[in-house]
Amino acid sequence: MKLDLYISEFDIMLNQHQQSPRNFIKTTGFVFTTSFISSENTINSIAASFSSTPLLDLPQLAQGIRVGDVLSDRAIVWSRANCSAKMVVKYSLYPDFKDSILIQGPHALKDNDYTAHIDITGLPAGRDIFIEVMFQDLNNKQSISKASSGHFRTAPNDVRPVRFLWSGDSCGQGWGINPDIGGMKIYETMRLTDPDFFIHCGDSIYADCPIHETQIAHETGQVWRNIVIEEVSKVAETLEEYRGRYKYNLMDHNLRKFNAQVPTVWLWDDHEITNNWSPSKNLEDDVRYTEKNITTLVKRGTTAALEYAPIRYNKTTGDRSIYRNLPYGPLMELFILDMRSYRGPNNHNRQEKLGVDTAYLGHDQLNWLKTSLQKSTAVWKIIAADMPIGLCLKDGLDQKNRTQFENLANGDGPALGRELEIAELLAFAKQEKITNMVWFTADVHYCAAHYYDPNKAEFKNFDPFWEFISGPLNASSFGPQQFDNTFGPQLVFQKASPNSHLSPLSGLQFFGQVDIDSESLKMTVTLKDVRGDSLFTQIINPTINKI
């Protein structure tokens, strides 16, 4: 686009604001929220800032835009500049940006890798929102970026159909962005389903998996070719290397297009830091790492993750907590878990009483979840987790040569170790008559449907429930994992790799789709592959038939 045409389009937008008394500028007094402050001077200041600045000197939005944590009246908008700049967001209820509103957002600075988040508030419920994001160079106010556009729907206040997707595991095991196959095409497949939002159930990067220019797909002998940048050539240790992982994934045009049109609900798992990390992670024998201190790596990886995640600040703590709940109209409420930040050390996991070594969700998060579920009036309670409940995921041996476990499952038998927290949660839900609770997760690199049946469980004090697994999005495909009978998981369906570490060329990349009907209130869960073909469908009836 020529500069004079670009400036002309922006001038038209500014004239529309000046001519309509309904249009106004919101300016921000706090970096991550907006407040209503009319400012004609601000409009004039931005209009006056345009000149014949060459396009190459304008701020760039190379990573595109993301929308997250959408509620009925607000949404987080994220983007990144390539220099110190002020975020500017325009939004409208109409695709032609009629009656649009201009928001001056936070500064994107070097300290946060030039990322910026803004919580757009005061939105109408159940409406399509069209947005454009720009950056104004702080060192040269005459320099304003080209706009990057997007679209999302706010959550409804009334009863309407809901569709969401979930999956996990992006750019794992060295399988990066392959231009020969069109990049990460599963994101385009998912976009075409037109969901209300997407839950990324963790491993949004693989900080511990270097990405090289080529890699052999052993099942076929084909050469897989990656786009590469310096930051992904080794395991991530520095803050810049962790940041580089997110920037790398956002080089994929399918992902950027998806992010611009589908809001993300973000949570994490282990690979945002390193494989199977917990406070006891020992890297002394891993020659790939010069930084051996897991606490240092967690601090750096967490900083990068929260810079790039489209999540909002917690009003109470002032932090961006990964565990949180998002009401989405009368039909559903989403409860996002953090199974990584508050866990104790990975260990043999057979303790008979709760304690420091059995922590998984942790005391505070567990109490929050119980209280939030009890308060929820939604028909469906959606639990977004980064790890499945009833699969045994091992993590080496302890000093006594006993198996250590990465998640909560620890083998057949009564509830022990980390299982005690989930037993407490499930018993509480039964006691308080909390119904229609369904779990969605990823992590194990295959798709599956599990039904947890107390009649076939060692621990029986709970009501039956479903758990669905999908993924990977762009990573190796793995074989099925061993069940733990503590909570009675029954295998209803699975599609897994016949051999471990098959490449994405095998086609075993998966996502899940959930549709909640506004009349019958039924939930339909469909597991799909990279092409969008349906592999399995389960219809679940709610315990109530009307609201």
Short mmCIF file of C-alpha atoms in Angstrom, two decimals, residues 208 270-271 273-278 281 283 288-289 340 346 395 406:
data_model
loop_
_atom_site.label_atom_id
_atom_site.label_comp_id
_atom_site.label_asym_id
_atom_site.label_seq_id
_atom_site.Cartn_x
_atom_site.Cartn_y
_atom_site.Cartn_z
CA ASP A 208 13.41 -27.10 25.32
CA ASP A 270 5.62 -27.54 31.03
CA HIS A 271 7.30 -26.73 27.71
CA ILE A 273 9.79 -23.49 30.56
CA THR A 274 11.31 -26.97 30.00
CA ASN A 275 10.15 -30.57 29.86
CA ASN A 276 8.35 -31.82 33.00
CA TRP A 277 9.47 -28.90 35.13
CA SER A 278 8.68 -28.74 38.82
CA LYS A 281 13.79 -30.31 38.14
CA LEU A 283 19.35 -30.06 34.77
CA ARG A 288 22.21 -28.47 26.44
CA TYR A 289 21.78 -26.10 29.39
CA ARG A 340 2.19 -26.10 36.90
CA ASN A 346 7.64 -34.36 40.95
CA ASP A 395 9.16 -38.67 35.07
CA GLU A 406 4.67 -35.89 36.15
#
